[in-house]
Amino acid sequence: MTLTSPSAADLGGRTALVTGAAGGIGRACALRLAAAGAKVRAVDRDAEGLAALYDEAAGAGRPGTVETLVLDLTDLDAAEQAAAGTDILVNNAGLQLVRPIEDFPPEVFSTVLRVMLEAPFRLIRGALPHMYGQGWGRIVNVSSVHGLRASPYKSAYVSAKHGLEGLSKTAALEGARHGVTSNCLCPGYVRTPLVERQIADQAAAHGIGPERVVTEILLADSAVKRLVEPEEIAELAVYLCTEQASFITGASLTMDGGWTAH
Ligand code: NAD
């Protein structure tokens, strides 16, 4: 699916930090924010992916609108520092391991929680002084249906996303009187490298082929029988950064093809 006419959000003069910007949803958010006029700081541990993003922004006639920072978000102090001075923060970086609890490596559980919950906390902490100082800020947390619902074999991911939902709502309550909104986006399955890897993992775990994983497992609860595209998530993220969205805060906006309508 191609989005031919993105909405006319104007974020000229705003700065934005996007984590996990080298691929998938983060990359789409970085490019969409840049297209709306924001000056984007793209953060990821994947230097090659960031370089490709930089080139793509320049090729789209937006040279200088995307700057890149290679950073592993397990370095929490560096994450907090990187967020200083940004007007918009998109907490997006994530990782997944599909494994039953009894086989789930404890050190991977810790890393998932660190990257997907502790780092967002530290990034928000780093961003708030500037946002509060100017009386305006936007925090967009890329959560998931798994912030609202559990699935077997995803203990760390589901725990981190449920935690992120709580963090986002707390930031919304604290930030409201400073003009800062905080929201979660809760997509169903998005067509990204993370999902391609999961399809392979689930196929191995259930002993079935990849096509059956998509139709019978991933989309079993989705009324709309397709994967959602990263650009569709980016469009909603940008809308949340507009003036028109200033009353939307503390929300968890699903984009799940009806999954959570069940
Ligand atoms: P992706 O794997 O394509 O991108 C994730 C990015 O995060 C990668 O570029 C990766 O390098 C980066 N990253 C991972 N660990 C990092 C670390 N320690 N430090 C810095 N960067 C790190 O995944 P995606 O599908 O685009 O996922 C982005 C976000 O969307 C995640 O939070 C994910 O949970 C969420 N989400 C994805 C889906 C989906 O179906 N793809 C659905 C719901 C929510």
CSV table of C-alpha atoms and ligand atoms in Angstrom, one decimal:
chain,number,residue,atom,x,y,z
A,1,MET,CA,0.0,0.0,0.0
A,2,THR,CA,1.3,3.5,-0.9
A,3,LEU,CA,0.2,6.7,0.8
A,4,THR,CA,0.0,9.2,-2.0
A,5,SER,CA,-1.1,12.3,-0.1
A,6,PRO,CA,0.3,12.7,3.4
A,7,SER,CA,-1.5,15.2,5.6
A,8,ALA,CA,-0.2,18.8,5.5
A,9,ALA,CA,1.3,18.8,9.1
A,10,ASP,CA,3.8,21.7,9.4
A,11,LEU,CA,6.5,21.0,11.9
A,12,GLY,CA,8.9,23.7,10.6
A,13,GLY,CA,11.2,25.0,13.3
A,14,ARG,CA,10.7,21.9,15.5
A,15,THR,CA,13.5,19.4,16.4
A,16,ALA,CA,12.7,15.7,16.8
A,17,LEU,CA,14.6,12.7,18.1
A,18,VAL,CA,13.6,9.3,16.8
A,19,THR,CA,15.1,6.1,18.3
A,20,GLY,CA,15.5,2.9,16.3
A,21,ALA,CA,15.5,5.1,13.1
A,22,ALA,CA,17.7,2.9,11.0
A,23,GLY,CA,14.8,0.6,9.9
A,24,GLY,CA,11.1,-0.1,9.9
A,25,ILE,CA,8.8,2.2,11.7
A,26,GLY,CA,11.5,4.5,13.1
A,27,ARG,CA,12.9,5.1,9.6
A,28,ALA,CA,9.4,5.9,8.3
A,29,CYS,CA,8.8,8.3,11.3
A,30,ALA,CA,12.2,10.1,10.7
A,31,LEU,CA,11.5,10.6,7.0
A,32,ARG,CA,7.9,11.7,7.7
A,33,LEU,CA,8.9,14.2,10.4
A,34,ALA,CA,11.6,15.6,8.1
A,35,ALA,CA,9.0,15.9,5.3
A,36,ALA,CA,6.8,17.9,7.7
A,37,GLY,CA,9.8,20.3,8.2
A,38,ALA,CA,11.2,19.1,11.5
A,39,LYS,CA,15.0,18.8,12.0
A,40,VAL,CA,15.4,15.2,12.9
A,41,ARG,CA,18.1,13.5,15.0
A,42,ALA,CA,18.0,9.8,14.1
A,43,VAL,CA,19.4,7.5,16.7
A,44,ASP,CA,20.2,3.8,16.3
A,45,ARG,CA,23.0,1.3,17.0
A,46,ASP,CA,22.9,0.3,13.3
A,47,ALA,CA,25.4,2.7,11.6
A,48,GLU,CA,24.8,1.3,8.1
A,49,GLY,CA,21.0,1.7,8.4
A,50,LEU,CA,21.5,5.3,9.6
A,51,ALA,CA,23.8,6.1,6.7
A,52,ALA,CA,21.2,4.8,4.3
A,53,LEU,CA,18.5,7.0,6.0
A,54,TYR,CA,20.7,10.0,5.8
A,55,ASP,CA,21.2,9.5,2.0
A,56,GLU,CA,17.5,8.9,1.5
A,57,ALA,CA,16.6,12.2,3.2
A,58,ALA,CA,19.2,14.0,1.1
A,59,GLY,CA,18.0,12.3,-2.0
A,60,ALA,CA,14.5,13.4,-1.3
A,61,GLY,CA,15.7,17.0,-1.5
A,62,ARG,CA,15.9,17.4,2.3
A,63,PRO,CA,19.7,17.7,2.9
A,64,GLY,CA,20.5,18.6,6.5
A,65,THR,CA,17.1,17.8,7.9
A,66,VAL,CA,18.2,14.4,9.2
A,67,GLU,CA,21.3,14.1,11.4
A,68,THR,CA,22.4,10.7,12.7
A,69,LEU,CA,23.7,9.5,16.0
A,70,VAL,CA,25.0,5.9,16.4
A,71,LEU,CA,24.1,4.9,19.9
A,72,ASP,CA,23.3,1.7,21.7
A,73,LEU,CA,20.4,2.6,24.0
A,74,THR,CA,21.6,0.1,26.6
A,75,ASP,CA,23.9,3.0,27.5
A,76,LEU,CA,21.3,4.8,29.5
A,77,ASP,CA,23.3,7.9,30.5
A,78,ALA,CA,24.2,8.5,26.8
A,79,ALA,CA,20.5,8.1,25.9
A,80,GLU,CA,19.4,10.7,28.4
A,81,GLN,CA,22.0,13.1,27.2
A,82,ALA,CA,21.1,12.6,23.5
A,83,ALA,CA,17.5,13.7,24.2
A,84,ALA,CA,18.4,17.1,25.7
A,85,GLY,CA,17.0,20.0,23.7
A,86,THR,CA,14.5,18.1,21.5
A,87,ASP,CA,10.9,19.4,21.0
A,88,ILE,CA,9.6,16.0,19.8
A,89,LEU,CA,10.7,12.6,21.1
A,90,VAL,CA,9.7,9.4,19.4
A,91,ASN,CA,10.5,6.3,21.5
A,92,ASN,CA,10.6,3.6,19.0
A,93,ALA,CA,13.6,1.3,19.2
A,94,GLY,CA,12.7,-2.3,20.1
A,95,LEU,CA,13.7,-5.9,19.8
A,96,GLN,CA,11.9,-9.2,20.2
A,97,LEU,CA,12.6,-12.8,21.2
A,98,VAL,CA,9.9,-15.4,20.9
A,99,ARG,CA,10.5,-18.2,23.5
A,100,PRO,CA,8.5,-19.9,26.3
A,101,ILE,CA,9.2,-18.4,29.7
A,102,GLU,CA,11.0,-21.5,31.0
A,103,ASP,CA,13.5,-21.2,28.1
A,104,PHE,CA,13.7,-17.4,28.0
A,105,PRO,CA,17.3,-16.3,28.8
A,106,PRO,CA,17.1,-13.9,31.8
A,107,GLU,CA,19.9,-11.7,30.3
A,108,VAL,CA,17.7,-11.1,27.2
A,109,PHE,CA,14.7,-10.3,29.4
A,110,SER,CA,16.9,-7.6,31.1
A,111,THR,CA,18.1,-6.2,27.7
A,112,VAL,CA,14.6,-6.0,26.3
A,113,LEU,CA,13.4,-4.1,29.4
A,114,ARG,CA,16.4,-1.8,29.3
A,115,VAL,CA,16.1,-0.9,25.7
A,116,MET,CA,12.3,-0.7,25.5
A,117,LEU,CA,11.4,0.7,29.0
A,118,GLU,CA,14.4,2.1,30.8
A,119,ALA,CA,15.8,3.9,27.8
A,120,PRO,CA,12.4,5.6,27.0
A,121,PHE,CA,12.3,6.7,30.7
A,122,ARG,CA,15.8,8.2,30.4
A,123,LEU,CA,15.1,9.8,27.1
A,124,ILE,CA,11.9,11.4,28.4
A,125,ARG,CA,13.9,12.5,31.5
A,126,GLY,CA,16.5,14.1,29.2
A,127,ALA,CA,13.9,15.8,27.0
A,128,LEU,CA,11.6,17.3,29.6
A,129,PRO,CA,13.6,20.2,30.9
A,130,HIS,CA,13.7,21.8,27.4
A,131,MET,CA,10.1,20.9,26.7
A,132,TYR,CA,8.9,22.3,30.1
A,133,GLY,CA,11.1,25.4,29.6
A,134,GLN,CA,9.4,26.4,26.3
A,135,GLY,CA,5.9,25.1,27.4
A,136,TRP,CA,5.6,22.7,24.4
A,137,GLY,CA,6.6,19.1,23.8
A,138,ARG,CA,5.4,15.9,22.1
A,139,ILE,CA,6.3,12.4,23.3
A,140,VAL,CA,5.2,9.6,21.0
A,141,ASN,CA,5.8,6.1,22.3
A,142,VAL,CA,5.7,3.3,19.8
A,143,SER,CA,4.0,0.7,21.9
A,144,SER,CA,2.0,-2.2,20.4
A,145,VAL,CA,-1.1,-4.2,20.7
A,146,HIS,CA,1.2,-6.1,23.0
A,147,GLY,CA,1.1,-3.1,25.3
A,148,LEU,CA,-2.6,-3.9,25.8
A,149,ARG,CA,-2.8,-7.6,25.2
A,150,ALA,CA,-0.5,-10.5,25.9
A,151,SER,CA,0.6,-13.3,23.6
A,152,PRO,CA,2.4,-16.5,24.6
A,153,TYR,CA,6.2,-16.7,24.2
A,154,LYS,CA,6.7,-12.9,24.3
A,155,SER,CA,7.1,-12.4,28.0
A,156,ALA,CA,9.8,-9.7,27.8
A,157,TYR,CA,8.3,-7.8,25.0
A,158,VAL,CA,4.8,-7.8,26.5
A,159,SER,CA,6.2,-6.8,29.9
A,160,ALA,CA,8.2,-3.9,28.4
A,161,LYS,CA,5.3,-2.6,26.3
A,162,HIS,CA,2.8,-2.8,29.2
A,163,GLY,CA,5.5,-0.8,31.2
A,164,LEU,CA,5.8,1.7,28.4
A,165,GLU,CA,2.0,2.3,28.5
A,166,GLY,CA,2.3,3.2,32.2
A,167,LEU,CA,5.3,5.4,31.6
A,168,SER,CA,3.5,7.2,28.8
A,169,LYS,CA,0.4,7.9,30.9
A,170,THR,CA,2.4,9.1,33.8
A,171,ALA,CA,4.4,11.5,31.5
A,172,ALA,CA,1.0,12.7,30.1
A,173,LEU,CA,-0.3,13.6,33.6
A,174,GLU,CA,3.0,15.3,34.7
A,175,GLY,CA,3.5,17.1,31.3
A,176,ALA,CA,0.0,18.5,30.8
A,177,ARG,CA,0.5,21.8,32.7
A,178,HIS,CA,3.7,22.3,30.7
A,179,GLY,CA,2.2,21.9,27.2
A,180,VAL,CA,3.7,18.5,26.8
A,181,THR,CA,1.6,15.5,25.5
A,182,SER,CA,2.6,11.9,25.7
A,183,ASN,CA,0.8,9.1,23.8
A,184,CYS,CA,1.3,5.5,22.8
A,185,LEU,CA,0.8,4.2,19.3
A,186,CYS,CA,-0.4,0.5,19.4
A,187,PRO,CA,0.1,-1.1,16.0
A,188,GLY,CA,-0.8,-4.6,15.1
A,189,TYR,CA,1.7,-6.4,12.9
A,190,VAL,CA,3.7,-4.0,10.7
A,191,ARG,CA,5.6,-4.9,7.6
A,192,THR,CA,9.2,-4.4,9.0
A,193,PRO,CA,12.4,-6.5,9.5
A,194,LEU,CA,11.3,-7.2,13.1
A,195,VAL,CA,8.2,-8.9,11.9
A,196,GLU,CA,10.0,-10.8,9.1
A,197,ARG,CA,12.3,-12.2,11.9
A,198,GLN,CA,9.2,-13.1,14.1
A,199,ILE,CA,7.6,-15.0,11.2
A,200,ALA,CA,10.7,-17.2,10.9
A,201,ASP,CA,10.8,-17.7,14.7
A,202,GLN,CA,7.1,-18.5,15.0
A,203,ALA,CA,7.4,-20.9,12.1
A,204,ALA,CA,10.1,-22.8,13.9
A,205,ALA,CA,8.2,-22.7,17.3
A,206,HIS,CA,5.0,-24.0,15.8
A,207,GLY,CA,6.5,-26.2,13.2
A,208,ILE,CA,4.5,-24.6,10.3
A,209,GLY,CA,5.4,-22.6,7.1
A,210,PRO,CA,5.8,-18.8,7.1
A,211,GLU,CA,2.5,-18.2,5.1
A,212,ARG,CA,0.5,-20.0,7.7
A,213,VAL,CA,2.2,-18.0,10.4
A,214,VAL,CA,0.9,-14.8,8.8
A,215,THR,CA,-2.7,-15.9,8.1
A,216,GLU,CA,-3.3,-18.3,11.0
A,217,ILE,CA,-1.2,-16.7,13.8
A,218,LEU,CA,-0.3,-13.1,13.2
A,219,LEU,CA,-3.6,-12.0,11.6
A,220,ALA,CA,-5.9,-14.4,13.4
A,221,ASP,CA,-7.4,-11.6,15.5
A,222,SER,CA,-7.2,-8.9,12.9
A,223,ALA,CA,-10.4,-8.0,11.1
A,224,VAL,CA,-8.4,-6.3,8.4
A,225,LYS,CA,-6.4,-9.2,6.9
A,226,ARG,CA,-3.1,-7.4,5.9
A,227,LEU,CA,0.0,-6.1,7.7
A,228,VAL,CA,0.0,-2.4,8.4
A,229,GLU,CA,2.7,-0.4,6.6
A,230,PRO,CA,5.4,1.7,8.5
A,231,GLU,CA,4.2,4.8,6.7
A,232,GLU,CA,0.7,4.5,8.1
A,233,ILE,CA,2.2,4.5,11.7
A,234,ALA,CA,4.4,7.5,10.8
A,235,GLU,CA,1.4,9.5,9.6
A,236,LEU,CA,-0.3,9.1,12.9
A,237,ALA,CA,2.9,9.9,14.8
A,238,VAL,CA,3.2,13.2,12.9
A,239,TYR,CA,-0.4,14.1,13.5
A,240,LEU,CA,0.2,13.7,17.3
A,241,CYS,CA,3.0,16.3,16.9
A,242,THR,CA,0.6,19.0,15.5
A,243,GLU,CA,-1.1,21.8,17.3
A,244,GLN,CA,-4.5,20.1,16.4
A,245,ALA,CA,-3.5,17.1,18.6
A,246,SER,CA,-2.8,19.1,21.7
A,247,PHE,CA,-5.9,17.6,23.6
A,248,ILE,CA,-4.8,14.1,22.8
A,249,THR,CA,-2.7,12.9,25.7
A,250,GLY,CA,-2.4,9.9,27.9
A,251,ALA,CA,-4.0,7.9,25.0
A,252,SER,CA,-3.2,4.6,23.5
A,253,LEU,CA,-4.1,4.8,19.9
A,254,THR,CA,-4.6,1.4,18.3
A,255,MET,CA,-3.8,0.8,14.6
A,256,ASP,CA,-4.5,-2.9,14.6
A,257,GLY,CA,-7.1,-3.6,12.0
A,258,GLY,CA,-9.7,-4.3,14.7
A,259,TRP,CA,-7.6,-6.8,16.7
A,260,THR,CA,-8.5,-5.2,20.1
A,261,ALA,CA,-12.1,-4.8,19.1
A,262,HIS,CA,-12.6,-8.4,20.1
B,1,NAD,P1,12.9,-3.0,13.4
B,1,NAD,O1,13.7,-4.2,13.9
B,1,NAD,O2,12.7,-2.9,12.0
B,1,NAD,O3,13.6,-1.7,14.0
B,1,NAD,C1,13.9,-1.5,15.3
B,1,NAD,C2,15.2,-0.6,15.4
B,1,NAD,O4,15.6,-0.5,16.7
B,1,NAD,C3,16.3,-1.2,14.6
B,1,NAD,O5,16.8,-0.3,13.6
B,1,NAD,C4,17.4,-1.6,15.6
B,1,NAD,O6,18.7,-1.4,15.2
B,1,NAD,C5,17.0,-0.6,16.7
B,1,NAD,N1,17.5,-1.0,18.0
B,1,NAD,C6,17.3,-2.2,18.6
B,1,NAD,N2,17.9,-2.3,19.8
B,1,NAD,C7,18.6,-1.1,19.9
B,1,NAD,C8,19.6,-0.6,20.8
B,1,NAD,N3,19.9,-1.3,21.9
B,1,NAD,N4,20.0,0.6,20.6
B,1,NAD,C9,19.7,1.4,19.6
B,1,NAD,N5,18.9,0.9,18.6
B,1,NAD,C10,18.3,-0.3,18.8
B,1,NAD,O7,11.5,-3.0,14.2
B,1,NAD,P2,10.2,-2.3,13.9
B,1,NAD,O8,9.2,-3.3,13.5
B,1,NAD,O9,10.3,-1.1,13.1
B,1,NAD,O10,9.8,-1.8,15.4
B,1,NAD,C11,9.9,-0.5,15.9
B,1,NAD,C12,9.0,-0.4,17.1
B,1,NAD,O11,7.7,-0.7,16.7
B,1,NAD,C13,9.4,-1.4,18.2
B,1,NAD,O12,9.3,-0.7,19.5
B,1,NAD,C14,8.4,-2.5,18.1
B,1,NAD,O13,8.2,-3.1,19.3
B,1,NAD,C15,7.2,-1.7,17.6
B,1,NAD,N6,6.1,-2.4,17.0
B,1,NAD,C16,6.4,-3.1,15.9
B,1,NAD,C17,5.4,-3.9,15.3
B,1,NAD,C18,5.7,-4.7,14.1
B,1,NAD,O14,4.8,-5.5,13.7
B,1,NAD,N7,6.8,-4.5,13.4
B,1,NAD,C19,4.1,-3.9,15.9
B,1,NAD,C20,3.9,-3.2,17.0
B,1,NAD,C21,4.9,-2.4,17.6
